[in-house]
Amino acid sequence: DAKTTQPNSMESNEEEPVHLPCNHSTISGTDYIHWYRQLPSQGPEYVIHGLTSNVNNRMASLAIAEDRKSSTLILHRATLRDAAVYYCILRPYNNAGNMLTFGGGTRLMVKP
Amino acid sequence: SQTIHQWPATLVQPVGSPLSLECTVEGTSNPNLYWYRQAAGRGLQLLFYSVGIGQISSEVPQNLSASRPQDRQFILSSKKLLLSDSGFYLCAWTVGGANEKLFFGSGTQLSVL
């Protein structure tokens, strides 16, 4: 299984940008990079995903390194509602993609 | 649209009692289904996943079992609960393909006393 490594926690000030890193040095060429976040006492929700190119949606941006061994989730202006645990996972483009494992994620704390 | 139902939201059970948690998905066919457990303050641990009716893969040896009696129904069971079974249980689904999103239910907070 390709694994991901994320910092345990990060802090940000409200209305400032946040860059959440994820290392996946053993990624294979067909693995998709997915990001999810989990608000307190809730199930995780999808944030964004990508393969090679950077991606933008209404929630966030995903910057993928050229060698794909790392990626960064960018929240352009953090709000208090963005305080959550953010998970970066890899989803292989084969049957192994059926087994979706999560690491510990990064707990983002947003200060007013 | 697709929805996932998971119940109950909270459950308090004595040690040694049985457990049955149910998860159903609507609006899709032949989903991949997942059970995760989350201990307090920890990450998500994959317990079981299923790619079809009657097909269950177990990731962690434990006191739990899973069944998929219908295409969109996934059940987590235990014959005798242990204290260590306490946690937040989450059901999730996706369709095949690395480009597809994973959708989670709202979870069941299980306390074994």
CSV table of N, CA, C and O in Angstrom, one decimal, chain B residues 1-111:
chain,number,residue,atom,x,y,z
B,1,SER,N,-30.5,11.5,-6.0
B,1,SER,CA,-29.2,11.7,-5.5
B,1,SER,C,-28.9,10.6,-4.5
B,1,SER,O,-29.8,9.9,-4.0
B,2,GLN,N,-27.6,10.4,-4.3
B,2,GLN,CA,-27.2,9.3,-3.4
B,2,GLN,C,-27.2,9.7,-2.0
B,2,GLN,O,-26.8,10.9,-1.7
B,3,THR,N,-27.6,8.8,-1.1
B,3,THR,CA,-27.6,9.1,0.3
B,3,THR,C,-27.1,7.9,1.0
B,3,THR,O,-27.3,6.8,0.5
B,4,ILE,N,-26.6,8.1,2.2
B,4,ILE,CA,-26.2,7.0,3.1
B,4,ILE,C,-26.8,7.1,4.4
B,4,ILE,O,-26.8,8.2,5.0
B,5,HIS,N,-27.4,6.1,4.9
B,5,HIS,CA,-28.1,6.1,6.2
B,5,HIS,C,-27.3,5.2,7.2
B,5,HIS,O,-27.1,4.0,6.8
B,6,GLN,N,-27.1,5.7,8.3
B,6,GLN,CA,-26.4,4.9,9.3
B,6,GLN,C,-27.1,5.1,10.7
B,6,GLN,O,-27.3,6.2,11.1
B,7,TRP,N,-27.4,4.0,11.4
B,7,TRP,CA,-28.0,4.2,12.7
B,7,TRP,C,-27.7,3.0,13.6
B,7,TRP,O,-27.2,2.0,13.1
B,8,PRO,N,-27.8,3.2,14.9
B,8,PRO,CA,-28.2,4.5,15.6
B,8,PRO,C,-27.1,5.5,15.6
B,8,PRO,O,-26.0,5.2,15.4
B,9,ALA,N,-27.4,6.7,16.1
B,9,ALA,CA,-26.4,7.7,16.2
B,9,ALA,C,-25.5,7.5,17.4
B,9,ALA,O,-24.3,7.7,17.4
B,10,THR,N,-26.1,7.1,18.5
B,10,THR,CA,-25.4,6.7,19.7
B,10,THR,C,-25.9,5.4,20.3
B,10,THR,O,-27.1,5.1,20.1
B,11,LEU,N,-25.0,4.7,21.0
B,11,LEU,CA,-25.4,3.4,21.5
B,11,LEU,C,-24.5,3.2,22.8
B,11,LEU,O,-23.3,3.3,22.7
B,12,VAL,N,-25.2,2.8,23.8
B,12,VAL,CA,-24.5,2.4,25.0
B,12,VAL,C,-24.8,0.9,25.3
B,12,VAL,O,-26.0,0.6,25.4
B,13,GLN,N,-23.8,0.1,25.4
B,13,GLN,CA,-24.0,-1.4,25.5
B,13,GLN,C,-23.2,-1.9,26.6
B,13,GLN,O,-22.0,-1.5,26.8
B,14,PRO,N,-23.7,-2.9,27.4
B,14,PRO,CA,-22.8,-3.5,28.4
B,14,PRO,C,-21.9,-4.5,27.8
B,14,PRO,O,-22.1,-5.1,26.7
B,15,VAL,N,-20.8,-4.7,28.5
B,15,VAL,CA,-19.8,-5.7,28.0
B,15,VAL,C,-20.5,-7.1,27.9
B,15,VAL,O,-21.3,-7.4,28.8
B,16,GLY,N,-20.1,-7.8,26.8
B,16,GLY,CA,-20.7,-9.1,26.6
B,16,GLY,C,-22.0,-9.1,25.9
B,16,GLY,O,-22.5,-10.2,25.5
B,17,SER,N,-22.6,-8.0,25.6
B,17,SER,CA,-23.8,-7.9,24.8
B,17,SER,C,-23.5,-8.0,23.3
B,17,SER,O,-22.4,-7.7,22.9
B,18,PRO,N,-24.5,-8.3,22.5
B,18,PRO,CA,-24.3,-8.4,21.1
B,18,PRO,C,-24.5,-7.0,20.5
B,18,PRO,O,-25.0,-6.0,21.1
B,19,LEU,N,-24.0,-6.8,19.2
B,19,LEU,CA,-24.1,-5.6,18.5
B,19,LEU,C,-24.5,-5.8,17.1
B,19,LEU,O,-24.1,-6.8,16.5
B,20,SER,N,-25.3,-4.9,16.6
B,20,SER,CA,-25.7,-4.8,15.2
B,20,SER,C,-25.8,-3.4,14.8
B,20,SER,O,-26.7,-2.7,15.2
B,21,LEU,N,-25.0,-3.0,13.9
B,21,LEU,CA,-25.0,-1.6,13.3
B,21,LEU,C,-25.4,-1.8,11.8
B,21,LEU,O,-24.7,-2.6,11.1
B,22,GLU,N,-26.3,-1.0,11.4
B,22,GLU,CA,-26.7,-1.1,10.0
B,22,GLU,C,-26.4,0.1,9.2
B,22,GLU,O,-26.5,1.3,9.7
B,23,CYS,N,-26.1,-0.1,7.9
B,23,CYS,CA,-25.8,1.0,7.0
B,23,CYS,C,-26.5,0.7,5.7
B,23,CYS,O,-26.4,-0.4,5.2
B,24,THR,N,-27.2,1.7,5.1
B,24,THR,CA,-27.8,1.5,3.8
B,24,THR,C,-27.5,2.7,2.9
B,24,THR,O,-27.4,3.8,3.4
B,25,VAL,N,-27.4,2.4,1.7
B,25,VAL,CA,-27.1,3.4,0.7
B,25,VAL,C,-28.2,3.4,-0.3
B,25,VAL,O,-28.8,2.4,-0.7
B,26,GLU,N,-28.6,4.6,-0.7
B,26,GLU,CA,-29.6,4.8,-1.7
B,26,GLU,C,-29.1,5.6,-2.9
B,26,GLU,O,-28.2,6.4,-2.8
B,27,GLY,N,-29.7,5.3,-4.1
B,27,GLY,CA,-29.4,6.1,-5.2
B,27,GLY,C,-28.2,5.6,-6.0
B,27,GLY,O,-27.7,6.4,-6.9
B,28,THR,N,-27.7,4.4,-5.7
B,28,THR,CA,-26.5,3.9,-6.5
B,28,THR,C,-26.6,2.4,-6.5
B,28,THR,O,-27.3,1.8,-5.7
B,29,SER,N,-25.9,1.8,-7.4
B,29,SER,CA,-25.9,0.3,-7.5
B,29,SER,C,-24.5,-0.2,-7.4
B,29,SER,O,-23.6,0.4,-7.9
B,30,ASN,N,-24.4,-1.4,-6.8
B,30,ASN,CA,-23.1,-2.1,-6.7
B,30,ASN,C,-22.0,-1.2,-6.1
B,30,ASN,O,-20.9,-1.1,-6.7
B,31,PRO,N,-22.3,-0.5,-5.0
B,31,PRO,CA,-21.3,0.3,-4.4
B,31,PRO,C,-20.2,-0.5,-3.7
B,31,PRO,O,-20.5,-1.7,-3.3
B,32,ASN,N,-19.0,0.0,-3.5
B,32,ASN,CA,-18.1,-0.6,-2.5
B,32,ASN,C,-18.5,0.0,-1.2
B,32,ASN,O,-18.7,1.2,-1.0
B,33,LEU,N,-18.6,-0.9,-0.2
B,33,LEU,CA,-19.0,-0.4,1.2
B,33,LEU,C,-17.9,-0.7,2.2
B,33,LEU,O,-17.1,-1.7,2.1
B,34,TYR,N,-17.8,0.2,3.2
B,34,TYR,CA,-16.7,0.2,4.1
B,34,TYR,C,-17.2,0.4,5.6
B,34,TYR,O,-18.2,1.2,5.8
B,35,TRP,N,-16.6,-0.2,6.5
B,35,TRP,CA,-16.8,0.1,7.9
B,35,TRP,C,-15.4,0.5,8.5
B,35,TRP,O,-14.4,-0.1,8.3
B,36,TYR,N,-15.4,1.7,9.1
B,36,TYR,CA,-14.3,2.2,9.8
B,36,TYR,C,-14.6,2.4,11.3
B,36,TYR,O,-15.7,2.6,11.7
B,37,ARG,N,-13.5,2.4,12.1
B,37,ARG,CA,-13.7,2.7,13.5
B,37,ARG,C,-12.7,3.8,13.9
B,37,ARG,O,-11.5,3.8,13.4
B,38,GLN,N,-13.1,4.7,14.8
B,38,GLN,CA,-12.3,5.8,15.2
B,38,GLN,C,-12.3,5.8,16.7
B,38,GLN,O,-13.3,6.1,17.3
B,39,ALA,N,-11.1,5.5,17.3
B,39,ALA,CA,-11.0,5.7,18.8
B,39,ALA,C,-10.9,7.2,19.1
B,39,ALA,O,-10.5,8.0,18.2
B,40,ALA,N,-11.2,7.6,20.3
B,40,ALA,CA,-11.2,9.1,20.6
B,40,ALA,C,-9.9,9.7,20.3
B,40,ALA,O,-8.8,9.2,20.7
B,41,GLY,N,-9.9,10.8,19.5
B,41,GLY,CA,-8.7,11.5,19.2
B,41,GLY,C,-7.8,10.9,18.2
B,41,GLY,O,-6.7,11.3,18.0
B,42,ARG,N,-8.2,9.8,17.6
B,42,ARG,CA,-7.4,9.0,16.7
B,42,ARG,C,-7.9,9.1,15.3
B,42,ARG,O,-8.9,9.6,15.0
B,43,GLY,N,-7.1,8.4,14.4
B,43,GLY,CA,-7.5,8.4,13.0
B,43,GLY,C,-8.5,7.3,12.7
B,43,GLY,O,-9.0,6.6,13.6
B,44,LEU,N,-8.8,7.1,11.4
B,44,LEU,CA,-9.7,6.1,11.0
B,44,LEU,C,-9.1,4.8,10.7
B,44,LEU,O,-8.1,4.7,10.0
B,45,GLN,N,-9.6,3.7,11.3
B,45,GLN,CA,-9.1,2.4,11.1
B,45,GLN,C,-10.1,1.6,10.3
B,45,GLN,O,-11.3,1.5,10.6
B,46,LEU,N,-9.6,1.1,9.1
B,46,LEU,CA,-10.5,0.3,8.3
B,46,LEU,C,-10.7,-1.0,8.9
B,46,LEU,O,-9.8,-1.8,9.2
B,47,LEU,N,-12.0,-1.4,9.1
B,47,LEU,CA,-12.3,-2.7,9.7
B,47,LEU,C,-12.7,-3.7,8.6
B,47,LEU,O,-12.1,-4.8,8.5
B,48,PHE,N,-13.6,-3.4,7.7
B,48,PHE,CA,-14.1,-4.3,6.7
B,48,PHE,C,-14.4,-3.5,5.4
B,48,PHE,O,-14.8,-2.3,5.5
B,49,TYR,N,-14.3,-4.1,4.3
B,49,TYR,CA,-14.9,-3.5,3.1
B,49,TYR,C,-15.5,-4.6,2.2
B,49,TYR,O,-15.1,-5.8,2.3
B,50,SER,N,-16.4,-4.2,1.3
B,50,SER,CA,-17.1,-5.2,0.5
B,50,SER,C,-17.3,-4.6,-0.9
B,50,SER,O,-17.7,-3.5,-1.1
B,51,VAL,N,-17.0,-5.4,-1.9
B,51,VAL,CA,-17.1,-5.0,-3.3
B,51,VAL,C,-18.4,-5.6,-3.9
B,51,VAL,O,-18.7,-5.3,-5.1
B,52,GLY,N,-19.1,-6.5,-3.1
B,52,GLY,CA,-20.3,-7.0,-3.7
B,52,GLY,C,-21.1,-7.8,-2.6
B,52,GLY,O,-20.5,-8.1,-1.5
B,53,ILE,N,-22.3,-8.3,-3.0
B,53,ILE,CA,-23.1,-9.1,-2.0
B,53,ILE,C,-22.3,-10.3,-1.6
B,53,ILE,O,-21.8,-11.0,-2.4
B,54,GLY,N,-22.3,-10.5,-0.3
B,54,GLY,CA,-21.6,-11.7,0.3
B,54,GLY,C,-20.1,-11.6,0.3
B,54,GLY,O,-19.5,-12.6,0.7
B,55,GLN,N,-19.5,-10.6,-0.3
B,55,GLN,CA,-18.0,-10.5,-0.4
B,55,GLN,C,-17.5,-9.5,0.7
B,55,GLN,O,-17.8,-8.3,0.6
B,56,ILE,N,-16.8,-10.0,1.7
B,56,ILE,CA,-16.4,-9.2,2.8
B,56,ILE,C,-14.9,-9.4,2.9
B,56,ILE,O,-14.4,-10.6,3.0
B,57,SER,N,-14.1,-8.3,3.0
B,57,SER,CA,-12.7,-8.4,3.3
B,57,SER,C,-12.5,-7.8,4.7
B,57,SER,O,-13.0,-6.7,4.9
B,58,SER,N,-11.7,-8.5,5.5
B,58,SER,CA,-11.4,-8.0,6.9
B,58,SER,C,-10.0,-7.5,6.9
B,58,SER,O,-9.1,-8.2,6.5
B,59,GLU,N,-9.8,-6.3,7.5
B,59,GLU,CA,-8.5,-5.7,7.6
B,59,GLU,C,-7.8,-5.9,8.9
B,59,GLU,O,-6.6,-5.9,9.0
B,60,VAL,N,-8.6,-6.1,10.0
B,60,VAL,CA,-8.0,-6.2,11.3
B,60,VAL,C,-8.7,-7.3,12.1
B,60,VAL,O,-9.9,-7.3,12.2
B,61,PRO,N,-7.9,-8.3,12.5
B,61,PRO,CA,-8.5,-9.4,13.4
B,61,PRO,C,-9.1,-8.8,14.6
B,61,PRO,O,-8.5,-8.0,15.3
B,62,GLN,N,-10.4,-9.1,14.9
B,62,GLN,CA,-11.0,-8.4,16.0
B,62,GLN,C,-12.3,-9.2,16.4
B,62,GLN,O,-12.6,-10.3,15.9
B,63,ASN,N,-13.0,-8.6,17.3
B,63,ASN,CA,-14.2,-9.2,17.9
B,63,ASN,C,-15.4,-8.9,17.0
B,63,ASN,O,-16.5,-9.1,17.5
B,64,LEU,N,-15.3,-8.4,15.8
B,64,LEU,CA,-16.4,-7.9,15.0
B,64,LEU,C,-16.5,-8.7,13.7
B,64,LEU,O,-15.5,-9.3,13.3
B,65,SER,N,-17.6,-8.7,13.1
B,65,SER,CA,-17.8,-9.3,11.8
B,65,SER,C,-18.7,-8.4,11.0
B,65,SER,O,-19.4,-7.5,11.5
B,66,ALA,N,-18.7,-8.6,9.7
B,66,ALA,CA,-19.6,-7.8,8.8
B,66,ALA,C,-20.3,-8.7,7.8
B,66,ALA,O,-19.8,-9.8,7.5
B,67,SER,N,-21.4,-8.2,7.4
B,67,SER,CA,-22.2,-9.0,6.4
B,67,SER,C,-22.8,-8.0,5.4
B,67,SER,O,-23.1,-6.8,5.7
B,68,ARG,N,-23.0,-8.5,4.2
B,68,ARG,CA,-23.7,-7.7,3.1
B,68,ARG,C,-24.8,-8.5,2.5
B,68,ARG,O,-24.6,-9.2,1.5
B,69,PRO,N,-25.9,-8.5,3.1
B,69,PRO,CA,-27.0,-9.4,2.6
B,69,PRO,C,-27.7,-8.9,1.4
B,69,PRO,O,-28.3,-9.6,0.6
B,70,GLN,N,-27.6,-7.6,1.2
B,70,GLN,CA,-28.2,-7.0,0.0
B,70,GLN,C,-27.2,-6.0,-0.6
B,70,GLN,O,-26.2,-5.6,0.0
B,71,ASP,N,-27.4,-5.6,-1.9
B,71,ASP,CA,-26.4,-4.8,-2.6
B,71,ASP,C,-26.1,-3.5,-1.9
B,71,ASP,O,-24.9,-3.1,-1.8
B,72,ARG,N,-27.1,-2.9,-1.2
B,72,ARG,CA,-26.8,-1.6,-0.6
B,72,ARG,C,-27.0,-1.6,0.9
B,72,ARG,O,-27.3,-0.6,1.5
B,73,GLN,N,-26.8,-2.8,1.5
B,73,GLN,CA,-26.9,-2.9,2.9
B,73,GLN,C,-25.6,-3.5,3.5
B,73,GLN,O,-25.2,-4.6,3.0
B,74,PHE,N,-25.1,-2.9,4.5
B,74,PHE,CA,-23.8,-3.4,5.1
B,74,PHE,C,-24.1,-3.4,6.6
B,74,PHE,O,-24.5,-2.4,7.2
B,75,ILE,N,-23.8,-4.5,7.3
B,75,ILE,CA,-24.1,-4.7,8.7
B,75,ILE,C,-22.8,-5.0,9.4
B,75,ILE,O,-22.0,-5.9,9.0
B,76,LEU,N,-22.6,-4.4,10.6
B,76,LEU,CA,-21.5,-4.7,11.4
B,76,LEU,C,-22.0,-5.3,12.7
B,76,LEU,O,-23.0,-4.8,13.3
B,77,SER,N,-21.4,-6.5,13.1
B,77,SER,CA,-22.0,-7.2,14.2
B,77,SER,C,-20.9,-7.7,15.2
B,77,SER,O,-19.7,-7.7,14.8
B,78,SER,N,-21.3,-8.0,16.4
B,78,SER,CA,-20.5,-8.7,17.3
B,78,SER,C,-21.4,-9.5,18.2
B,78,SER,O,-22.5,-9.2,18.5
B,79,LYS,N,-20.9,-10.7,18.6
B,79,LYS,CA,-21.6,-11.6,19.5
B,79,LYS,C,-21.5,-11.2,20.9
B,79,LYS,O,-22.4,-11.3,21.7
B,80,LYS,N,-20.3,-10.7,21.3
B,80,LYS,CA,-20.0,-10.3,22.7
B,80,LYS,C,-19.1,-9.1,22.6
B,80,LYS,O,-17.9,-9.2,22.3
B,81,LEU,N,-19.6,-7.9,23.0
B,81,LEU,CA,-18.8,-6.7,23.0
B,81,LEU,C,-17.8,-6.7,24.1
B,81,LEU,O,-18.0,-7.2,25.2
B,82,LEU,N,-16.6,-6.1,23.8
B,82,LEU,CA,-15.5,-5.9,24.7
B,82,LEU,C,-15.4,-4.4,25.0
B,82,LEU,O,-15.9,-3.6,24.2
B,83,LEU,N,-14.8,-4.0,26.1
B,83,LEU,CA,-14.6,-2.6,26.4
B,83,LEU,C,-13.9,-1.9,25.2
B,83,LEU,O,-14.2,-0.8,24.9
B,84,SER,N,-12.9,-2.6,24.6
B,84,SER,CA,-12.1,-2.1,23.6
B,84,SER,C,-12.8,-1.8,22.3
B,84,SER,O,-12.3,-1.2,21.3
B,85,ASP,N,-14.1,-2.3,22.2
B,85,ASP,CA,-14.9,-2.1,21.0
B,85,ASP,C,-15.5,-0.7,21.0
B,85,ASP,O,-16.1,-0.3,20.0
B,86,SER,N,-15.4,0.1,22.1
B,86,SER,CA,-15.9,1.4,22.1
B,86,SER,C,-15.2,2.3,21.1
B,86,SER,O,-14.1,2.1,20.8
B,87,GLY,N,-16.0,3.2,20.5
B,87,GLY,CA,-15.5,4.1,19.5
B,87,GLY,C,-16.5,4.6,18.6
B,87,GLY,O,-17.7,4.4,18.8
B,88,PHE,N,-16.1,5.4,17.6
B,88,PHE,CA,-17.0,6.0,16.6
B,88,PHE,C,-16.9,5.2,15.4
B,88,PHE,O,-15.9,5.0,14.8
B,89,TYR,N,-18.0,4.6,15.0
B,89,TYR,CA,-18.1,3.7,13.8
B,89,TYR,C,-18.7,4.4,12.6
B,89,TYR,O,-19.8,5.0,12.7
B,90,LEU,N,-18.0,4.3,11.5
B,90,LEU,CA,-18.4,5.0,10.3
B,90,LEU,C,-18.6,4.1,9.2
B,90,LEU,O,-17.7,3.2,8.9
B,91,CYS,N,-19.7,4.2,8.5
B,91,CYS,CA,-19.9,3.5,7.2
B,91,CYS,C,-19.6,4.4,6.1
B,91,CYS,O,-19.8,5.6,6.2
B,92,ALA,N,-19.1,3.9,5.0
B,92,ALA,CA,-18.8,4.7,3.8
B,92,ALA,C,-19.0,3.9,2.5
B,92,ALA,O,-19.1,2.7,2.6
B,93,TRP,N,-19.2,4.7,1.5
B,93,TRP,CA,-19.4,4.0,0.2
B,93,TRP,C,-18.7,4.8,-0.9
B,93,TRP,O,-18.5,6.0,-0.8
B,94,THR,N,-18.4,4.1,-2.0
B,94,THR,CA,-17.9,4.7,-3.2
B,94,THR,C,-18.2,3.7,-4.4
B,94,THR,O,-18.6,2.6,-4.1
B,95,VAL,N,-18.1,4.2,-5.5
B,95,VAL,CA,-18.2,3.3,-6.7
B,95,VAL,C,-16.8,3.1,-7.2
B,95,VAL,O,-15.8,3.8,-6.8
B,96,GLY,N,-16.6,2.1,-7.9
B,96,GLY,CA,-15.2,1.7,-8.4
B,96,GLY,C,-14.6,2.8,-9.2
B,96,GLY,O,-15.2,3.5,-9.9
B,97,GLY,N,-13.3,2.9,-9.1
B,97,GLY,CA,-12.6,3.9,-9.8
B,97,GLY,C,-11.8,4.9,-8.9
B,97,GLY,O,-12.4,5.4,-8.0
B,98,ALA,N,-10.5,5.1,-9.2
B,98,ALA,CA,-9.7,5.9,-8.3
B,98,ALA,C,-10.1,7.4,-8.4
B,98,ALA,O,-9.8,8.2,-7.5
B,99,ASN,N,-10.9,7.7,-9.4
B,99,ASN,CA,-11.3,9.1,-9.6
B,99,ASN,C,-12.6,9.4,-8.8
B,99,ASN,O,-13.2,10.5,-8.9
B,100,GLU,N,-13.2,8.4,-8.1
B,100,GLU,CA,-14.4,8.6,-7.5
B,100,GLU,C,-14.3,9.0,-6.0
B,100,GLU,O,-13.4,8.6,-5.3
B,101,LYS,N,-15.3,9.8,-5.5
B,101,LYS,CA,-15.2,10.2,-4.1
B,101,LYS,C,-15.7,9.1,-3.2
B,101,LYS,O,-16.5,8.2,-3.6
B,102,LEU,N,-15.3,9.2,-1.9
B,102,LEU,CA,-15.8,8.4,-0.9
B,102,LEU,C,-16.8,9.2,0.0
B,102,LEU,O,-16.5,10.3,0.3
B,103,PHE,N,-17.9,8.6,0.2
B,103,PHE,CA,-19.0,9.3,1.0
B,103,PHE,C,-19.2,8.5,2.3
B,103,PHE,O,-19.3,7.3,2.4
B,104,PHE,N,-19.2,9.3,3.4
B,104,PHE,CA,-19.4,8.7,4.7
B,104,PHE,C,-20.8,9.0,5.3
B,104,PHE,O,-21.4,10.0,5.0
B,105,GLY,N,-21.2,8.1,6.2
B,105,GLY,CA,-22.4,8.3,7.0
B,105,GLY,C,-22.0,9.2,8.2
B,105,GLY,O,-20.9,9.6,8.3
B,106,SER,N,-23.1,9.4,9.0
B,106,SER,CA,-22.9,10.3,10.1
B,106,SER,C,-22.3,9.7,11.3
B,106,SER,O,-22.0,10.3,12.3
B,107,GLY,N,-22.2,8.4,11.3
B,107,GLY,CA,-21.5,7.7,12.4
B,107,GLY,C,-22.3,7.2,13.5
B,107,GLY,O,-23.4,7.8,13.8
B,108,THR,N,-21.8,6.2,14.2
B,108,THR,CA,-22.4,5.7,15.5
B,108,THR,C,-21.4,5.8,16.6
B,108,THR,O,-20.3,5.2,16.5
B,109,GLN,N,-21.7,6.5,17.6
B,109,GLN,CA,-20.8,6.6,18.8
B,109,GLN,C,-21.2,5.4,19.7
B,109,GLN,O,-22.3,5.4,20.4
B,110,LEU,N,-20.4,4.4,19.8
B,110,LEU,CA,-20.6,3.2,20.7
B,110,LEU,C,-19.8,3.3,21.9
B,110,LEU,O,-18.6,3.5,21.9
B,111,SER,N,-20.5,3.2,23.1
B,111,SER,CA,-19.8,3.1,24.4
B,111,SER,C,-20.1,1.8,25.0
B,111,SER,O,-21.3,1.5,25.2
